[in-house]
């Protein structure tokens, strides 16, 4: 942007940069918008130069994040200006401010078309850029033919044709049904013969899009693509300016090879031979060098060439060469190259002939399982899983089991599932399979799904020779002092069914087996108790002759659980107790489980269904479902006697009861002279009292009116089954850990709800600080994670669980925080609608033998999206009178308020951005306040509050809240009520002093922690 001579714009930008805070900036922007609006109203006296200046200001204000809802016509009108400076401004601002559906764009179509078909190349480029940026349907219908003519015109300069190709590409991607490309095969073939590399590169981008849509119409272009690759890779016949670090136009090479992959296998011997020569040259000429830019370009070409080699089903010799090259790449230090090498090796596995060649690199692939980068570890795991067969299954599964002990939590579930599937598919004998599954459960019980132990039960049940061995193995694990509950389940089930087969062995008598299982009963959850009761019944059945003492002991257990509140446990206890009185008939009733019918493994089916998903992607999908305000109910059924112990987890969606999609209806928001007002198009009742019920008598003794009560029930977002959003309100961060936090987590959160910087969490090893910035419905929250020790923190994970009303984007947190170092994690937050739910940070790390996991509420709360606004009496009364009755105006008597003076209460309101308006209410015991709420759906919404207190009883008050959005009214009312009950005054206490010695400076002077430690 040229600012010479435009002093007013320069001064405005300087003023914005000199603003001390956001409020000053907003006031300066409002002042400037008012000035621009006034000048546009007197447009007749406005010179084109001045109009250009004001339109530039509008664009700058828009780039700052403010809404610019006027001046669009002035911007569009500049498109038709005869001079380049004004026309340039018109095109740039129009493409930024207006979307494809804006009505004003229709007024500019003819002007844009005239510039496109005109002879002024500069104007042509401006017009093509605008059409490409907006890409609307009307533009495509009206202008696509003209853009096509420019592209194939020999009289236009390459610069214009290049922009025409990119413009046509955008129109075709956006509106493929409108842009007519029928019969374009010959024209594209001509374009691919273009000597100018700029036009050829843009045309190739267009060709990739066309051929991906319908490759059959462009067979004639295939030889042209091969010749282009020959020209670049073999002949290197290109100008010097298109050579990037010695590589001939790598972008064009990549696009050309990508286009070739949309065609089926090439059968023409000449084209195939030429293509393989080029690919051979690329494979032989690529190596890892120190220059990062050259590496990026050369490897982009190389990996696209590998994809083309796989697509063409090349000869085994070339495939072996590709695998050898990838084997060299997975051993280099650069993590990006290692990642790509492992990923392409996984794709190579689809070609069965190279599987034996890939096995030669098995040791290096296993080494990649210990890589610091989790992405590389995932790719190595996928590759090992894909390359496993009968010959190497034992080695690979053994490595996976060893890795399981040190793998981080986010990968253990996927690792356990794949190890179980490999053990099942390639087991040399079933006893080895049982050993592997039991080791899995022992090492990673929390991450072993029920499908895995259901499957081992099926194998044991269907193979009689395996039953004694399985019973011996599970007894060995149950003899350990501490085992996972899943091991208790599988051990109790197998011993209950088959321990009688080993009754003659020491340690396998019915009494010993019962005692072994029963000592685990106090440690298990309710879902495991039914399996233990079934085992007791089986042990009782197999005890022949009966042991009266053992029988009485088991009967006492059954009687104990006959009155259990859990229906499943109660039913089993009652039925087993009655059945055990049948004597010898019990043998027929509780006979051994019959063999299961052969079926596809639930594990293998589960892996096939989710083959393309990683564990992290599955977690993201789960969170996305939860954010759609649907509770997820998981039912986990253990196997019971007489039933097949294979059941998939049932996922039941429960629709949310919250009315979160309600938007303002009849009210309209306007912003005049910095004051937000609500204009109701409905006629106001002139007979109504000035404040309606506002100045009515205080009646705290009575409950709220029926309308208010019913509305409260209707609007409650947390009734019925609790959703993820509702659970987010509950206190978190109090999970039991061996490492105790320093200071009170809840108090820190409360303080940060009113402040924008401070310490969120601290323990002896780490300190997490926060610095936040809020503007309207958007916020930026920066987490500072500082390692306080001389040893690194490893396995660091930070997962953001956001409620449905917040859209949070975060950057990745490194797996390791070095000693005395600090890392930053920025969070970009957008508020979608009013809600009191809070986002949760699920944070974990490992230090020495300590594994710490805490869930911390993030202070992205309702009041962060409030901005105080001052209203005079006339403005307040107008809005209050227009909002009459539920659901826009809600009233409630609040009890349990800690007694406080009215001044202290006003301080509380001001602290969470609700401005108290003194003198508006004639009753000195009352206060009224106003604020503006910002969200993506409501934008700016005015909210009004009145508090009526009784001097004789300060523990209760009557509160009335009004706004143009029912959801906002309810949420703000509940939020204020929570604050009045839980926070009696503004927190003035200093931050809790750490009990640790003073920390060293983390060397970053701009970081938050440096000022907090």
mmCIF file of C-alpha atoms in Angstrom, residues 163 749 954:
data_model
loop_
_atom_site.group_PDB
_atom_site.id
_atom_site.type_symbol
_atom_site.label_atom_id
_atom_site.label_comp_id
_atom_site.label_asym_id
_atom_site.label_seq_id
_atom_site.Cartn_x
_atom_site.Cartn_y
_atom_site.Cartn_z
ATOM 1 C CA UNK A 163 -3.482 -15.177 -14.067
ATOM 2 C CA UNK A 749 -8.802 -20.412 38.514
ATOM 3 C CA UNK A 954 -28.372 -9.115 53.244
#
